[in-house]
XYZ file of C-alpha atoms in Angstrom:
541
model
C -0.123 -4.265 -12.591
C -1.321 -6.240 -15.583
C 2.326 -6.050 -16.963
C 3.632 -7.543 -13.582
C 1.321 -10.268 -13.546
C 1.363 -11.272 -17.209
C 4.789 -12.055 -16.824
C 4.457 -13.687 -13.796
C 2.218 -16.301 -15.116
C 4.485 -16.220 -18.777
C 7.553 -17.541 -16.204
C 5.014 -19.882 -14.329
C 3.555 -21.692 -17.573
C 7.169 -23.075 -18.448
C 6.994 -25.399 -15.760
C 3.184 -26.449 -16.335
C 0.035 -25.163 -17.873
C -1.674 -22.135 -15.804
C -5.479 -22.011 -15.016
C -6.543 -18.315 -13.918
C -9.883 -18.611 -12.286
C -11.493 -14.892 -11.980
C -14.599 -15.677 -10.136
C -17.342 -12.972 -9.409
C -16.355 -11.085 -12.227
C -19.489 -8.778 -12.699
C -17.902 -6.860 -9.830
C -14.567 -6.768 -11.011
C -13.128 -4.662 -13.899
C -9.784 -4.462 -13.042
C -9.828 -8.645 -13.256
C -11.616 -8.168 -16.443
C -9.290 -6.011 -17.672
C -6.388 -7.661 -17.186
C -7.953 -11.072 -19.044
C -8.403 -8.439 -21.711
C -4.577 -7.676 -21.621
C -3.821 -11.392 -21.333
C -5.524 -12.543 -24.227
C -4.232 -9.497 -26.529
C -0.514 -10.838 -25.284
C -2.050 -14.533 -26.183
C -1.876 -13.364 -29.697
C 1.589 -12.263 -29.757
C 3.430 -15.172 -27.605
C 1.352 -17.788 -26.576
C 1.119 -18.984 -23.314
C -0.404 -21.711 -22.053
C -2.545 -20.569 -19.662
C -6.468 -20.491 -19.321
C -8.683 -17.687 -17.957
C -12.364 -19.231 -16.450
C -14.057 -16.133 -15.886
C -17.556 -16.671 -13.727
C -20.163 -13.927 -13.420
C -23.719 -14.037 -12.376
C -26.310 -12.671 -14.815
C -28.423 -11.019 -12.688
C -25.250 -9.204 -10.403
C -24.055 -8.317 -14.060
C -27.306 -6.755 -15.539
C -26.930 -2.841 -15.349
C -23.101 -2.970 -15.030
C -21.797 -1.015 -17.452
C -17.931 -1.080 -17.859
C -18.345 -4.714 -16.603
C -20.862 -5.907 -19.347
C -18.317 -3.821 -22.259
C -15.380 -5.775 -21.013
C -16.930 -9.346 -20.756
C -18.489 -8.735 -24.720
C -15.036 -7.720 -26.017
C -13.360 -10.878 -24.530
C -15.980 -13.154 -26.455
C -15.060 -10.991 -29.066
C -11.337 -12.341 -29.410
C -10.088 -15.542 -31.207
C -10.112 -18.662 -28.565
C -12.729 -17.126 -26.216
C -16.013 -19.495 -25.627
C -19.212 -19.024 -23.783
C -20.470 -21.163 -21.447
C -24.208 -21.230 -20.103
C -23.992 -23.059 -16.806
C -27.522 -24.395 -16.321
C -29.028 -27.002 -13.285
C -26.946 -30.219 -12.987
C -29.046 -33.288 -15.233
C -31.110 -35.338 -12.757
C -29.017 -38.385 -12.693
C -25.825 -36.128 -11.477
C -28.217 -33.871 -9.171
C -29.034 -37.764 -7.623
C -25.464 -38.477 -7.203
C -24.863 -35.416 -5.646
C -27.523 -34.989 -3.016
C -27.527 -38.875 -2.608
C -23.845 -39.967 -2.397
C -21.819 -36.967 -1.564
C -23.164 -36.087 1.297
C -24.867 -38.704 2.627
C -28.549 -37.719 3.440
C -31.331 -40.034 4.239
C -33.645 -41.376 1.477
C -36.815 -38.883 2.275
C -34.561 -35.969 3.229
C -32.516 -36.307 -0.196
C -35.670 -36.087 -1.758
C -36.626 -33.034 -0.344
C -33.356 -31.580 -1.145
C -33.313 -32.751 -4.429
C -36.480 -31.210 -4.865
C -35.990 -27.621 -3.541
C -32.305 -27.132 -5.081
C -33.528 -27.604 -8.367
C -30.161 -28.749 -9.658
C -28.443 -26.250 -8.098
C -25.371 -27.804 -6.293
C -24.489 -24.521 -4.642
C -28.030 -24.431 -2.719
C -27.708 -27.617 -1.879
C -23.708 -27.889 -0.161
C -25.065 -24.765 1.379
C -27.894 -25.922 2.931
C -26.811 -28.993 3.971
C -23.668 -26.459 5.586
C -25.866 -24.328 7.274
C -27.984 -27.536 8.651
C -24.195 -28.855 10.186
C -23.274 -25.063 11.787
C -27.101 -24.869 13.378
C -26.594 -28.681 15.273
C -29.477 -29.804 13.007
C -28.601 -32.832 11.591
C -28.254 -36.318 13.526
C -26.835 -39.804 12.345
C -29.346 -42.446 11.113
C -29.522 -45.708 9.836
C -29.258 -44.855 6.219
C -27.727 -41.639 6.370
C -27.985 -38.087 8.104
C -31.635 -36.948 9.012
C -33.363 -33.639 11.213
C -32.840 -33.943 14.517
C -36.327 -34.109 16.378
C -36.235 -30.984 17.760
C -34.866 -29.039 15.081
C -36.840 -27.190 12.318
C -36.819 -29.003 9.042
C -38.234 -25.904 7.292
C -36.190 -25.519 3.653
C -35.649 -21.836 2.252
C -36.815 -21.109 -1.064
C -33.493 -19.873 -2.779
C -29.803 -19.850 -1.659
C -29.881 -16.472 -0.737
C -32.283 -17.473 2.094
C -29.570 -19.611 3.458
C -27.565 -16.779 3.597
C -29.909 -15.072 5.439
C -30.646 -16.778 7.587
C -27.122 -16.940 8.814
C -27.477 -13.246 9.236
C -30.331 -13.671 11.265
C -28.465 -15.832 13.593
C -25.898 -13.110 14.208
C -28.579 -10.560 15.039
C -30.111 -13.141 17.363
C -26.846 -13.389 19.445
C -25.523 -9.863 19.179
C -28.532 -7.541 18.811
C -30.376 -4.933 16.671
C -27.376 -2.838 15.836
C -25.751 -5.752 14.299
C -27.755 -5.718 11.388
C -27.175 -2.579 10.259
C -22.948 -3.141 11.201
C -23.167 -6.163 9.161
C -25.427 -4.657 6.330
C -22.297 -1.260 6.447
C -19.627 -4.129 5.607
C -21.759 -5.441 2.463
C -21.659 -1.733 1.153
C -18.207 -1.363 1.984
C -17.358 -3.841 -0.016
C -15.657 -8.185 0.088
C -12.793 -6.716 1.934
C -13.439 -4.326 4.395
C -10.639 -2.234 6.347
C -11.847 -2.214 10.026
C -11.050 1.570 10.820
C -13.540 2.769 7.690
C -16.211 0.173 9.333
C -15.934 1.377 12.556
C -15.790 5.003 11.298
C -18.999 4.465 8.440
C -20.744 2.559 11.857
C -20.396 5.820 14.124
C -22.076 7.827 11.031
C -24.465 5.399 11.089
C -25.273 6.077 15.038
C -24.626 2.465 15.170
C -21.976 0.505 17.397
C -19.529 -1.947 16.306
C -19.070 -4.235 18.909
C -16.219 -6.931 18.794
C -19.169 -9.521 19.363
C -20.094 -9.215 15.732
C -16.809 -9.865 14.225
C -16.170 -12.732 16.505
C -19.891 -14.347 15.356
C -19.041 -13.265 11.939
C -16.226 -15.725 11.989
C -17.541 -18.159 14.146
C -20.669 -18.669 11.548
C -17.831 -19.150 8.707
C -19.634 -15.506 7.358
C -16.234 -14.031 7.516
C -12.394 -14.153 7.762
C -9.920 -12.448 9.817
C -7.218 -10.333 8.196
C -4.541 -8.451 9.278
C -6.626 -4.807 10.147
C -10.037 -6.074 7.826
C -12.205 -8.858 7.415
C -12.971 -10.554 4.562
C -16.764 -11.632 3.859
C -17.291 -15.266 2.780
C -18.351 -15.378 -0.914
C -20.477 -13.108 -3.407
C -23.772 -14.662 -2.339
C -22.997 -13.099 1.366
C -23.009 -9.722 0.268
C -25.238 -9.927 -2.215
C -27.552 -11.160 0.218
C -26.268 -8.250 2.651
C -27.689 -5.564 0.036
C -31.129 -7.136 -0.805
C -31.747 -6.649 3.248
C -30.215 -3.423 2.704
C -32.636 -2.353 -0.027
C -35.652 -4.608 1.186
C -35.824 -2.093 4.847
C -35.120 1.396 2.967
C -31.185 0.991 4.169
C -29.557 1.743 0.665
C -28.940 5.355 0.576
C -28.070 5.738 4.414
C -25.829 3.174 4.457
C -24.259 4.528 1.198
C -24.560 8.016 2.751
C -22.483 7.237 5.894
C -19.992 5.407 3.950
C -18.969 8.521 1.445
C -19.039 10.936 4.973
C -16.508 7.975 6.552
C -14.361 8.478 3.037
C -14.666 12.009 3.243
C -13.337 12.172 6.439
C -11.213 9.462 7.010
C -9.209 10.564 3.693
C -9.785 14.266 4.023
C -5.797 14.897 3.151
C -5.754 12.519 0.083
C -9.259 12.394 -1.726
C -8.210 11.627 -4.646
C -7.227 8.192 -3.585
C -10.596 7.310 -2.912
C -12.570 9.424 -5.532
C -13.453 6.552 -7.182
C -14.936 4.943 -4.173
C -16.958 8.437 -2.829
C -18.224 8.599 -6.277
C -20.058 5.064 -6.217
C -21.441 5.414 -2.506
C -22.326 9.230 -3.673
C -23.954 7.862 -6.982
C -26.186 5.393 -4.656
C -27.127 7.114 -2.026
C -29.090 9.443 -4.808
C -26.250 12.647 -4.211
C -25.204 11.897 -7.908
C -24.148 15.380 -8.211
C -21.762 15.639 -5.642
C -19.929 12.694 -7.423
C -18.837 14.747 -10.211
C -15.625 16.543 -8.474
C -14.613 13.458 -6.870
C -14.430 11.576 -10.077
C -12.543 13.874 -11.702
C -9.780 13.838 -9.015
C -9.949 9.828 -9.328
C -9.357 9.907 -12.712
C -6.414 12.546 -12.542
C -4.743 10.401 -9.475
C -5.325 7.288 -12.031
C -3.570 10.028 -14.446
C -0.425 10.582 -12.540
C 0.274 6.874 -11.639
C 0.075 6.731 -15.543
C -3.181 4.122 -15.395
C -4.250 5.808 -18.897
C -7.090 3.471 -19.540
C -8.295 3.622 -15.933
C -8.533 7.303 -15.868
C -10.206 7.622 -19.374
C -13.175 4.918 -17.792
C -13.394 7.230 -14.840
C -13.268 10.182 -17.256
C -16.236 8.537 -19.312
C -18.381 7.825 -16.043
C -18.145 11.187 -15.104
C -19.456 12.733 -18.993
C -22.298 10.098 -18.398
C -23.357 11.930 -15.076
C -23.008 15.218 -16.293
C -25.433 13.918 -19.507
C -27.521 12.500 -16.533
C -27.770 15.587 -14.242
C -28.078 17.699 -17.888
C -25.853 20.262 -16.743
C -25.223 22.713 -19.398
C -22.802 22.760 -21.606
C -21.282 26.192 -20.576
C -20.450 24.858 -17.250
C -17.088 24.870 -16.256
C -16.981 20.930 -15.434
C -17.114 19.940 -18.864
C -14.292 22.199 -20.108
C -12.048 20.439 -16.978
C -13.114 16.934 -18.106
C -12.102 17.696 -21.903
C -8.903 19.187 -20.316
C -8.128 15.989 -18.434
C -9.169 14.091 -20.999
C -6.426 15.550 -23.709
C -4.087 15.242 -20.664
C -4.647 11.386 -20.811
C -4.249 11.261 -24.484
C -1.056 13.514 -24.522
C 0.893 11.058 -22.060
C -0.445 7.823 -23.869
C 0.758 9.197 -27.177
C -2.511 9.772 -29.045
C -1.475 13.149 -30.163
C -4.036 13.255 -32.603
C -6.461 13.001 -30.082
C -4.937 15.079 -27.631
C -5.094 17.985 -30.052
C -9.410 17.519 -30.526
C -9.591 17.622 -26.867
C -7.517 20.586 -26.164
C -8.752 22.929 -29.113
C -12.732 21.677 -28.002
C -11.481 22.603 -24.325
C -9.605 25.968 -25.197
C -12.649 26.619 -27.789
C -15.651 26.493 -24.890
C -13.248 28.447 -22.523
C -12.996 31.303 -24.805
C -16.420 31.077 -25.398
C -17.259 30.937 -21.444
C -14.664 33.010 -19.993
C -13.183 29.634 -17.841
C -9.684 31.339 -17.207
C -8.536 27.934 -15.359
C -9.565 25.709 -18.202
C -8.571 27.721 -20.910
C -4.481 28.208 -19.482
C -5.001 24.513 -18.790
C -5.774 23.866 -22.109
C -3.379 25.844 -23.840
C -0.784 24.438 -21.682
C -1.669 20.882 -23.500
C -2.210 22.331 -26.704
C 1.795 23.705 -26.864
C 2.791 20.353 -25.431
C 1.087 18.964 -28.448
C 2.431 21.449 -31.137
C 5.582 20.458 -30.026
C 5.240 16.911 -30.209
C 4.206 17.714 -34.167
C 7.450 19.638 -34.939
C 5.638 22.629 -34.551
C 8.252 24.836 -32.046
C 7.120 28.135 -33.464
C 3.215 27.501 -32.487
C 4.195 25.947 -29.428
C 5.644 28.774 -28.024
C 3.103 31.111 -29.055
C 0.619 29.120 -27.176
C 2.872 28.507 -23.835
C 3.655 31.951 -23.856
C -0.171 32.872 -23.504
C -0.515 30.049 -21.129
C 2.586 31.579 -19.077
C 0.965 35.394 -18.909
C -2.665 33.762 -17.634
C -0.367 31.256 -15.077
C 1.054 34.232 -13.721
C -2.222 36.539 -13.689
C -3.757 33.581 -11.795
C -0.769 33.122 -9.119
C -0.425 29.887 -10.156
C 3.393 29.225 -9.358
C 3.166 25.675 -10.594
C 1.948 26.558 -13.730
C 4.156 29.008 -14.471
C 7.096 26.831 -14.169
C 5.271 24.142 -16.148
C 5.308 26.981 -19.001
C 8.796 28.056 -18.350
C 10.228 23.854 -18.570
C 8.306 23.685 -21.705
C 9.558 26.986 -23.351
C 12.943 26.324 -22.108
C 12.561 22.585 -24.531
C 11.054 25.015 -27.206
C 14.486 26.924 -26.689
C 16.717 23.731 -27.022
C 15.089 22.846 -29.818
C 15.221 25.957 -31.775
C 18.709 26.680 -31.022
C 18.284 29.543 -28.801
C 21.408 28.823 -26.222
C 20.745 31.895 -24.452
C 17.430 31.153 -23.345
C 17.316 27.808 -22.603
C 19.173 27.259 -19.702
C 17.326 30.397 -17.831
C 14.165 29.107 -18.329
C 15.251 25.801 -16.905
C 16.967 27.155 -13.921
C 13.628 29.410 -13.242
C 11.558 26.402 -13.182
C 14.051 24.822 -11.296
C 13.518 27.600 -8.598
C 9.832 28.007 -8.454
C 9.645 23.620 -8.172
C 12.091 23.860 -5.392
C 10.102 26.143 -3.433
C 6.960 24.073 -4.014
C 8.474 21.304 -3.160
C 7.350 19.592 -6.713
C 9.157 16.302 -7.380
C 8.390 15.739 -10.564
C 8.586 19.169 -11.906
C 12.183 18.915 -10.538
C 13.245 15.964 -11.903
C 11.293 16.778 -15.675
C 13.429 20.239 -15.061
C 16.567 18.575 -14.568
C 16.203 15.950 -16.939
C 15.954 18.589 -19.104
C 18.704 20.439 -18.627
C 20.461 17.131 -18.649
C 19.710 16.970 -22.119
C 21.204 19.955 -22.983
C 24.586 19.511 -20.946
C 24.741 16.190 -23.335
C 23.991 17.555 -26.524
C 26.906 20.802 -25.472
C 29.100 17.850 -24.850
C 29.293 18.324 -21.107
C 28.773 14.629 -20.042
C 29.785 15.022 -16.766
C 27.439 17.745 -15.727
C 24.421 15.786 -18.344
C 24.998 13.023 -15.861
C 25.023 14.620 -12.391
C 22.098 15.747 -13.578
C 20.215 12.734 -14.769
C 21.287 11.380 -11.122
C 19.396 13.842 -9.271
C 16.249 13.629 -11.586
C 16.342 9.834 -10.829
C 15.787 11.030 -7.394
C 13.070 13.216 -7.948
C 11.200 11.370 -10.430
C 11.622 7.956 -7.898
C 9.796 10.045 -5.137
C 7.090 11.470 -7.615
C 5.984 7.800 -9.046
C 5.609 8.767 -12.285
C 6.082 5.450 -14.470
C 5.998 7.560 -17.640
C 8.600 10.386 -16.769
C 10.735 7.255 -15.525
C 10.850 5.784 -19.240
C 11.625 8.959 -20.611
C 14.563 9.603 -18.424
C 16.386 6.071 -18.601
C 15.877 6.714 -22.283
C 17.819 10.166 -21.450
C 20.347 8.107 -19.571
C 21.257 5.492 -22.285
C 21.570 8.793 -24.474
C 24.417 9.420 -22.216
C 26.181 6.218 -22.760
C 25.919 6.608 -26.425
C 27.429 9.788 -26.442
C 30.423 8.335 -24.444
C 30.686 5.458 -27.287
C 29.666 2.981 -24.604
C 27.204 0.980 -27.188
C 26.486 -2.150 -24.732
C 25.417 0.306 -21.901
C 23.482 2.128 -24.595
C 21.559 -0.655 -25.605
C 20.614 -2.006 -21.862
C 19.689 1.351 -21.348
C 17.270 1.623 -24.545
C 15.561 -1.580 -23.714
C 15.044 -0.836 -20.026
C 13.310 2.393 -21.221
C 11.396 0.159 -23.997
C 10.032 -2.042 -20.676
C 9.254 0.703 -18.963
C 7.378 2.768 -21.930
C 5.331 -0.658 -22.761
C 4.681 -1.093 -19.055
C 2.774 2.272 -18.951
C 0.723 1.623 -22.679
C 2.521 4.127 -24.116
C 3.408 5.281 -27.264
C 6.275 6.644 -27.131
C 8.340 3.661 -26.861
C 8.982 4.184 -30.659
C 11.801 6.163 -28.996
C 13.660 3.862 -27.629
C 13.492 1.536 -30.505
C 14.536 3.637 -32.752
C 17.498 4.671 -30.602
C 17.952 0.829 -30.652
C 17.902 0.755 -34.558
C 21.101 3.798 -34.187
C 22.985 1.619 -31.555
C 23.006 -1.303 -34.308
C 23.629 1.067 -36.999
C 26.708 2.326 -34.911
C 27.952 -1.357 -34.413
């Protein structure tokens, strides 16, 4: 994503400068993130484009990954701070006074109770038009006679008030509807509202949408609605809190995500974690964070699923559980997982020797043949064949004790590249061709298309460029199905390999730099492949 929309704004700064306005930002680390990429890329081609990034210190006090991200962009070259205080007097004057257009005494008042705050005060002066309270007079707008001319203390009375008026006109259960889509989030998908509602024992009636929208508290989308500003929900969840609501609202919504997305949890781990994590059930966040972070995993989001990885190690410190149980050996697992496919080999060998280490220590058969299966992955990577196999051939006997038929051809693929590599013709292509079998039968995309890619590879190096590319076509296929940005890179690198062989140089080199995109597009790094296959195309020229 941030490699999409980095060079989206790259082509649309050529024309004219680019201003990139992330408001709301204590609620937003993906946003954050991505001004984080920005600016890095900022340093190696400039572009002109400015990021305004707007939080809210109180909404940001407590938020962890939030608060890291905001201090490491003041961190970099070019990045500036701005306290935004109360507007001076004079401006506060011209604001309340001229802009929009109140009557001498009333201005006054406003002036007084907005404290230089312009928000408050275009608020107010809103809600005052949508209530029918104002009236023309001589020297400006004034309160209608038989309107209150009360003023709330803050602007998150304003909101609430609002609120109120929705309650008024649609009844008791509104409040708690309305309260369900502050918890649910800016955007809220109208299935998991009605669905988190019925948990709830409270009814969604189309009344409460429609006075939603006529009150300007919300917008219309195709399937969802979209809540009008921060200060809306934020006012949503002090209600929320202030009546005791917090942890049954948060309650229904993980049951709704549990059940709604029974068949795929791990797309909304991350989600059921946080509405776990508040309605005080902090434990039973732990497994679906660890699925979040693998699905993050397999899309090849490294640096998501290492943050989810982290928030999950904090909660285990939290709850104290011990360090002989299981979860922590799965988390270091994962962990060396995320390292292995980002190319911090280094690091991916701590992980798996701590994980394989505790597991032999605590008899965790899953996490041990787990870890193992990493370790030989890494061995390999080092030029280490001969360990590699010795581990993966461990790993195999414990897949197979275990049943686990997608392990076991995970083993076999890998010893059937330990085979290639070693020389050992006779083996190779059986172990390939078992995998290839056991995937089938699974139905495992990518393990099919990693399988046949690999056997590609050895077609090409026998000389058998027909059959290498048949074979590269069909783990296209595979590997298009499976997602998997990573394996992707790795086979167009596999293809341009192809065209090499055959002499075809400019093919080659499209090839190479296509899998150089496609490497950097994932963080990972392995795209010194590529380039260096680059460097042997210009050699060969």
């Amino acid at each position: 994503r941030h490699i999409a929309l980095s060079r989206f704004l790259d082509r649309l700064s050529r024309s004219r400068p680019v201003l990139v306005w992330l408001d709301d930002a204590q609620w937003g680390a993906d946003a954050l993130a991505f001004a984080v990429h920005a600016m890095k890329l900022q340093s190696i081609a400039p572009m002109p484009v400015l990021f305004l990034v707007v939080t809210e210190d109180e909404a940001l006090r407590g938020r962890q990954a939030e608060e890291a991200l905001i201090a490491g962009l003041l961190e970099r070259a070019g990045a500036r701070e701005v306290q935004v205080g109360p507007l001076p007097p004079k401006d506060a004057d011209r604001l309340v006074g001229e802009l929009l257009g109140l009557e001498g005494p009333l201005a006054q008042r406003l002036r007084d109770r907005a404290g230089g705050n312009p928000l408050f005060a275009i608020q107010l002066v809103s809600d005052w038009i949508d209530r029918g309270a104002l009236e023309r007079g001589p020297d400006g707008f004034r309160f209608r006679e038989d309107a209150s001319d009360e003023l709330p203390d803050d602007i998150l009375a304003v909101w609430s008030a609002r609120i109120d008026r929705v309650v008024a006109a649609c009844g008791p259960d509104a409040e708690s509807a309305i309260q369900v889509a502050g918890v649910l989030g800016h955007d809220v998908d109208v299935a998991e509202w009605n669905w988190a509602c019925r948990k709830l024992g409270v009814a969604l009636d189309d009344a409460i949408v429609d006075e939603l929208v006529a009150l300007n508290l919300a917008t219309r989308l195709d399937g969802a609605i979209e809540l009008s500003g921060g200060l809306l929900r934020e006012t949503l969840l002090r209600r929320c809190r202030e009546q005791g609501l917090w942890q049954p609202l948060n309650r229904a919504c993980a049951d709704m995500l549990a059940e709604l997305y029974d068949l795929d949890p791990a797309a909304v781990g991350e989600r059921l974690a946080t509405h776990l994590c508040a309605a005080d059930a902090p434990g039973d966040a732990v497994a679906p964070l660890l699925a979040a972070a693998a699905f993050r995993c397999d899309r090849s989001e490294y640096r998501d699923a290492t943050d989810l990885i982290d928030r999950r190690e904090r909660l285990l410190h939290v709850l104290r559980v011990h360090r002989s149980d299981p979860r922590w050996g799965s988390g270091w697992v994962l962990r060396a997982r995320v390292c292995t496919l980002s190319g911090e080999i280094d690091a991916a060998q701590n992980w798996a020797e701590k994980a394989v280490g505790y597991a032999r220590r605590h008899g965790g058969t899953e996490v041990l043949r787990s870890a193992l299966a990493i370790l030989g992955r890494v061995h390999f990577r080092q030029g280490s064949p001969r360990k590699s196999e010795t581990v993966f051939e461990e790993a195999l006997a414990l897949y197979e004790a275990a049943g686990d038929e997608a392990g076991v051809a995970d083993c076999l693929r890998n010893l059937g590249n330990i085979a290639h590599a070693t020389k050992n013709v006779a083996a190779e292509e059986e172990f390939f061709q078992q995998a290839i079998e056991i995937c089938a039968r699974l139905g495992d995309e990518l393990g099919l298309g990693m399988c046949k890619k690999s056997l590609g590879a050895v077609h090409r190096q026998r000389g058998d460029l027909t059959q290498a590319k048949r074979l590269h076509r069909d783990a296209l296929v595979h590997i298009e199905r499976a997602g998997s940005r990573l394996e992707l890179a790795r086979l167009l690198n596999g293809v341009a390999e192809i065209a090499r062989a055959e002499g075809d140089l400019d093919m080659a080199e499209r090839g190479y730099r296509k899998a150089l995109r496609a490497y950097e597009d994932v963080g990972s790094k392995e795209a010194v492949v590529p380039r260096l296959n680059l460097g042997l195309v210009a050699i060969a020229r």
